[in-house]
Amino acid sequence: DGGITQSPKYLFRKEGQNVTLSCEQNLNHDAMYWYRQDPGQGLRLIYYSQIVNDFQKGDIAEGYSVSREKKESFPLTVTSAQKNPTAFYLCASSFYWGTPLNTEAFFGQGTRLTVV
Amino acid sequence: GESVGLHLPTLSVQEGDNSIINCAYSNSASDYFIWYKQESGKGPQFIIDIRSNMDKRQGQRVTVLLNKTVKHLSLQIAATQPGDSAVYFCAENILANAGGTSYGKLTFGQGTILTVHP
């Protein structure tokens, strides 16, 4: 079945450590996104990528880094520079046509990151 | 608008009532809009979408209305059921340009918590 997979589902990080969250999709989507969600709040865009080897900062990129070496994969690294990393992280993907003919984004089931 | 550390508004309805969830978007150049449903601990799921050349679109028990004049989007759920209880987000696709290439950026609204009482 086609879909978007995030792993792990739960992740614990010690202060000062970098951690990497995985996001893989087999939907042949060009665009991929990372969002952060805090309890009782909306989604905030961290980074997005429209094509391989290209990505753009979202609204809250500080303390995060990404790579897009393969179309299927868009890993997110939460660095020690992120002062409050405990949150629910959501990855999404969508088709990109290069025209206003975009389609909906499909979401993974999320990774809950906790700093201990 | 986009959520920046704000708590979500709530809507409580009785089972069988119709629900209306509203969303104000920010960019008059947005060309595509989506409504998502998010259940607790899960990723958002697509409900319905609408393009900017339309003002109404209907799905199964759901209707989306788009008013471009006032940049307003609404989701109507008919005969609301307890299983509809969730957080509902609107999202807008903003067309941007970089290096001569156009691309879309998906931006989410604040979200609304819908609670359906039996």
GROMACS .gro file of C-alpha atoms in nm:
model
  234
    1ASP     CA    1   0.000   0.000   0.000
    2GLY     CA    2   0.118   0.352  -0.075
    3GLY     CA    3   0.165   0.584   0.214
    4ILE     CA    4   0.384   0.802   0.428
    5THR     CA    5   0.565   0.650   0.724
    6GLN     CA    6   0.721   0.822   1.020
    7SER     CA    7   0.949   0.655   1.270
    8PRO     CA    8   0.985   0.613   1.555
    9LYS     CA    9   0.640   0.678   1.700
   10TYR     CA   10   0.787   0.782   2.035
   11LEU     CA   11   1.136   0.924   2.089
   12PHE     CA   12   1.314   1.033   2.402
   13ARG     CA   13   1.610   1.266   2.391
   14LYS     CA   14   1.853   1.378   2.655
   15GLU     CA   15   1.930   1.746   2.672
   16GLY     CA   16   2.220   1.840   2.447
   17GLN     CA   17   2.167   1.551   2.205
   18ASN     CA   18   2.078   1.569   1.839
   19VAL     CA   19   1.806   1.330   1.721
   20THR     CA   20   1.682   1.247   1.373
   21LEU     CA   21   1.320   1.174   1.286
   22SER     CA   22   1.255   0.962   0.981
   23CYS     CA   23   0.994   1.028   0.713
   24GLU     CA   24   0.954   0.802   0.408
   25GLN     CA   25   0.687   0.808   0.137
   26ASN     CA   26   0.619   0.576  -0.157
   27LEU     CA   27   0.353   0.795  -0.317
   28ASN     CA   28   0.590   0.941  -0.575
   29HIS     CA   29   0.524   1.286  -0.430
   30ASP     CA   30   0.766   1.566  -0.508
   31ALA     CA   31   0.686   1.789  -0.211
   32MET     CA   32   0.747   1.703   0.153
   33TYR     CA   33   0.688   1.902   0.470
   34TRP     CA   34   0.769   1.894   0.842
   35TYR     CA   35   0.532   2.045   1.098
   36ARG     CA   36   0.550   2.083   1.472
   37GLN     CA   37   0.240   2.060   1.691
   38ASP     CA   38   0.231   2.152   2.059
   39PRO     CA   39  -0.051   2.032   2.287
   40GLY     CA   40  -0.381   2.203   2.211
   41GLN     CA   41  -0.227   2.409   1.932
   42GLY     CA   42  -0.213   2.418   1.556
   43LEU     CA   43   0.051   2.305   1.308
   44ARG     CA   44   0.358   2.519   1.250
   45LEU     CA   45   0.577   2.470   0.946
   46ILE     CA   46   0.943   2.385   1.015
   47TYR     CA   47   1.085   2.304   0.671
   48TYR     CA   48   0.952   2.208   0.332
   49SER     CA   49   1.100   2.066   0.014
   50GLN     CA   50   0.951   2.085  -0.334
   51ILE     CA   51   1.210   1.873  -0.515
   52VAL     CA   52   1.512   1.658  -0.441
   53ASN     CA   53   1.820   1.847  -0.315
   54ASP     CA   54   1.614   2.156  -0.244
   55PHE     CA   55   1.444   2.271   0.074
   56GLN     CA   56   1.319   2.593   0.227
   57LYS     CA   57   1.286   2.717   0.584
   58GLY     CA   58   0.938   2.740   0.723
   59ASP     CA   59   0.822   2.962   1.006
   60ILE     CA   60   1.009   2.795   1.295
   61ALA     CA   61   1.327   2.649   1.138
   62GLU     CA   62   1.570   2.754   1.412
   63GLY     CA   63   1.724   2.454   1.586
   64TYR     CA   64   1.623   2.211   1.311
   65SER     CA   65   1.790   2.080   0.997
   66VAL     CA   66   1.675   1.865   0.706
   67SER     CA   67   1.808   1.692   0.396
   68ARG     CA   68   1.643   1.576   0.077
   69GLU     CA   69   1.889   1.344  -0.096
   70LYS     CA   70   1.616   1.111  -0.219
   71LYS     CA   71   1.264   1.180  -0.340
   72GLU     CA   72   1.122   0.927  -0.092
   73SER     CA   73   1.295   1.054   0.219
   74PHE     CA   74   1.293   1.379   0.416
   75PRO     CA   75   1.459   1.329   0.759
   76LEU     CA   76   1.440   1.598   1.024
   77THR     CA   77   1.721   1.652   1.277
   78VAL     CA   78   1.634   1.823   1.601
   79THR     CA   79   1.958   1.977   1.720
   80SER     CA   80   2.071   2.078   2.067
   81ALA     CA   81   2.012   2.439   1.958
   82GLN     CA   82   1.635   2.381   1.971
   83LYS     CA   83   1.552   2.504   2.320
   84ASN     CA   84   1.209   2.346   2.360
   85PRO     CA   85   1.196   2.038   2.136
   86THR     CA   86   0.927   1.841   2.323
   87ALA     CA   87   0.637   1.825   2.075
   88PHE     CA   88   0.446   1.614   1.823
   89TYR     CA   89   0.618   1.618   1.482
   90LEU     CA   90   0.425   1.556   1.163
   91CYS     CA   91   0.561   1.486   0.818
   92ALA     CA   92   0.352   1.532   0.503
   93SER     CA   93   0.389   1.495   0.128
   94SER     CA   94   0.201   1.611  -0.181
   95PHE     CA   95   0.225   1.625  -0.560
   96TYR     CA   96   0.389   1.926  -0.714
   97TRP     CA   97   0.299   2.015  -1.066
   98GLY     CA   98   0.477   2.348  -1.096
   99THR     CA   99   0.137   2.504  -1.165
  100PRO     CA  100  -0.161   2.592  -0.945
  101LEU     CA  101  -0.272   2.228  -0.979
  102ASN     CA  102  -0.149   2.108  -0.645
  103THR     CA  103  -0.332   1.840  -0.451
  104GLU     CA  104  -0.383   1.764  -0.088
  105ALA     CA  105  -0.099   1.667   0.143
  106PHE     CA  106  -0.094   1.325   0.304
  107PHE     CA  107   0.029   1.300   0.661
  108GLY     CA  108   0.222   1.042   0.854
  109GLN     CA  109   0.107   0.934   1.199
  110GLY     CA  110   0.358   1.153   1.376
  111THR     CA  111   0.653   1.120   1.614
  112ARG     CA  112   0.616   1.231   1.972
  113LEU     CA  113   0.950   1.365   2.094
  114THR     CA  114   1.016   1.412   2.465
  115VAL     CA  115   1.324   1.563   2.621
  116VAL     CA  116   1.424   1.388   2.945
  117GLY     CA  117  -0.478   3.264   1.002
  118GLU     CA  118  -0.185   3.064   1.117
  119SER     CA  119  -0.144   2.942   1.471
  120VAL     CA  120   0.147   3.098   1.658
  121GLY     CA  121   0.131   2.956   2.009
  122LEU     CA  122  -0.243   3.018   2.051
  123HIS     CA  123  -0.487   2.769   2.204
  124LEU     CA  124  -0.753   2.634   1.975
  125PRO     CA  125  -1.114   2.756   1.971
  126THR     CA  126  -1.382   2.500   2.053
  127LEU     CA  127  -1.725   2.412   1.918
  128SER     CA  128  -1.968   2.187   2.106
  129VAL     CA  129  -2.278   2.043   1.937
  130GLN     CA  130  -2.540   1.779   2.002
  131GLU     CA  131  -2.546   1.461   1.800
  132GLY     CA  132  -2.761   1.508   1.491
  133ASP     CA  133  -2.710   1.884   1.472
  134ASN     CA  134  -2.529   2.051   1.185
  135SER     CA  135  -2.183   2.194   1.258
  136ILE     CA  136  -2.017   2.493   1.096
  137ILE     CA  137  -1.645   2.547   1.139
  138ASN     CA  138  -1.493   2.869   1.013
  139CYS     CA  139  -1.150   2.969   0.893
  140ALA     CA  140  -1.006   3.302   0.786
  141TYR     CA  141  -0.715   3.282   0.547
  142SER     CA  142  -0.449   3.541   0.496
  143ASN     CA  143  -0.332   3.545   0.137
  144SER     CA  144  -0.555   3.664  -0.146
  145ALA     CA  145  -0.323   3.481  -0.388
  146SER     CA  146  -0.400   3.140  -0.234
  147ASP     CA  147  -0.544   2.915  -0.503
  148TYR     CA  148  -0.631   2.593  -0.325
  149PHE     CA  149  -0.781   2.512   0.015
  150ILE     CA  150  -0.813   2.193   0.215
  151TRP     CA  151  -0.994   2.084   0.529
  152TYR     CA  152  -0.831   1.823   0.753
  153LYS     CA  153  -0.957   1.624   1.051
  154GLN     CA  154  -0.714   1.527   1.325
  155GLU     CA  155  -0.803   1.274   1.593
  156SER     CA  156  -0.607   1.260   1.915
  157GLY     CA  157  -0.251   1.130   1.872
  158LYS     CA  158  -0.284   1.084   1.496
  159GLY     CA  159  -0.186   1.270   1.182
  160PRO     CA  160  -0.440   1.491   1.001
  161GLN     CA  161  -0.666   1.325   0.746
  162PHE     CA  162  -0.801   1.486   0.430
  163ILE     CA  163  -1.172   1.569   0.433
  164ILE     CA  164  -1.245   1.790   0.134
  165ASP     CA  165  -1.075   2.047  -0.086
  166ILE     CA  166  -1.178   2.341  -0.301
  167ARG     CA  167  -1.004   2.548  -0.567
  168SER     CA  168  -1.021   2.923  -0.589
  169ASN     CA  169  -1.234   2.916  -0.904
  170MET     CA  170  -1.519   2.760  -0.704
  171ASP     CA  171  -1.730   2.889  -0.415
  172LYS     CA  172  -1.889   2.566  -0.298
  173ARG     CA  173  -1.809   2.198  -0.301
  174GLN     CA  174  -1.999   1.909  -0.148
  175GLY     CA  175  -1.886   1.574  -0.023
  176GLN     CA  176  -2.050   1.307   0.185
  177ARG     CA  177  -2.212   1.493   0.478
  178VAL     CA  178  -1.964   1.780   0.433
  179THR     CA  179  -1.977   2.105   0.238
  180VAL     CA  180  -1.700   2.360   0.199
  181LEU     CA  181  -1.782   2.722   0.119
  182LEU     CA  182  -1.526   2.972  -0.005
  183ASN     CA  183  -1.579   3.348   0.006
  184LYS     CA  184  -1.281   3.509  -0.164
  185THR     CA  185  -1.411   3.860  -0.108
  186VAL     CA  186  -1.362   3.836   0.266
  187LYS     CA  187  -1.104   3.554   0.257
  188HIS     CA  188  -1.322   3.315   0.450
  189LEU     CA  189  -1.359   2.940   0.434
  190SER     CA  190  -1.615   2.726   0.616
  191LEU     CA  191  -1.678   2.357   0.666
  192GLN     CA  192  -2.032   2.239   0.724
  193ILE     CA  193  -2.092   1.893   0.867
  194ALA     CA  194  -2.447   1.762   0.839
  195ALA     CA  195  -2.602   1.540   1.107
  196THR     CA  196  -2.290   1.552   1.324
  197GLN     CA  197  -2.196   1.223   1.492
  198PRO     CA  198  -1.979   1.147   1.798
  199GLY     CA  199  -1.717   1.007   1.560
  200ASP     CA  200  -1.681   1.355   1.412
  201SER     CA  201  -1.526   1.479   1.736
  202ALA     CA  202  -1.175   1.591   1.647
  203VAL     CA  203  -0.966   1.896   1.566
  204TYR     CA  204  -1.040   2.047   1.226
  205PHE     CA  205  -0.781   2.247   1.034
  206CYS     CA  206  -0.807   2.449   0.719
  207ALA     CA  207  -0.500   2.481   0.498
  208GLU     CA  208  -0.424   2.717   0.212
  209ASN     CA  209  -0.184   2.667  -0.074
  210ILE     CA  210   0.016   2.979  -0.142
  211LEU     CA  211   0.190   2.998  -0.474
  212ALA     CA  212   0.545   3.130  -0.437
  213ASN     CA  213   0.835   3.189  -0.671
  214ALA     CA  214   1.205   3.120  -0.630
  215GLY     CA  215   1.465   3.138  -0.901
  216GLY     CA  216   1.200   3.160  -1.171
  217THR     CA  217   1.024   2.843  -1.054
  218SER     CA  218   0.674   2.851  -0.906
  219TYR     CA  219   0.581   2.616  -0.627
  220GLY     CA  220   0.317   2.574  -0.362
  221LYS     CA  221   0.356   2.614   0.011
  222LEU     CA  222   0.088   2.460   0.234
  223THR     CA  223   0.004   2.672   0.538
  224PHE     CA  224  -0.237   2.567   0.812
  225GLY     CA  225  -0.492   2.772   0.999
  226GLN     CA  226  -0.535   2.767   1.374
  227GLY     CA  227  -0.772   2.472   1.401
  228THR     CA  228  -1.101   2.420   1.586
  229ILE     CA  229  -1.181   2.151   1.843
  230LEU     CA  230  -1.522   1.996   1.765
  231THR     CA  231  -1.693   1.804   2.045
  232VAL     CA  232  -2.013   1.613   1.968
  233HIS     CA  233  -2.233   1.519   2.265
  234PRO     CA  234  -2.455   1.208   2.237
   0.00000   0.00000   0.00000
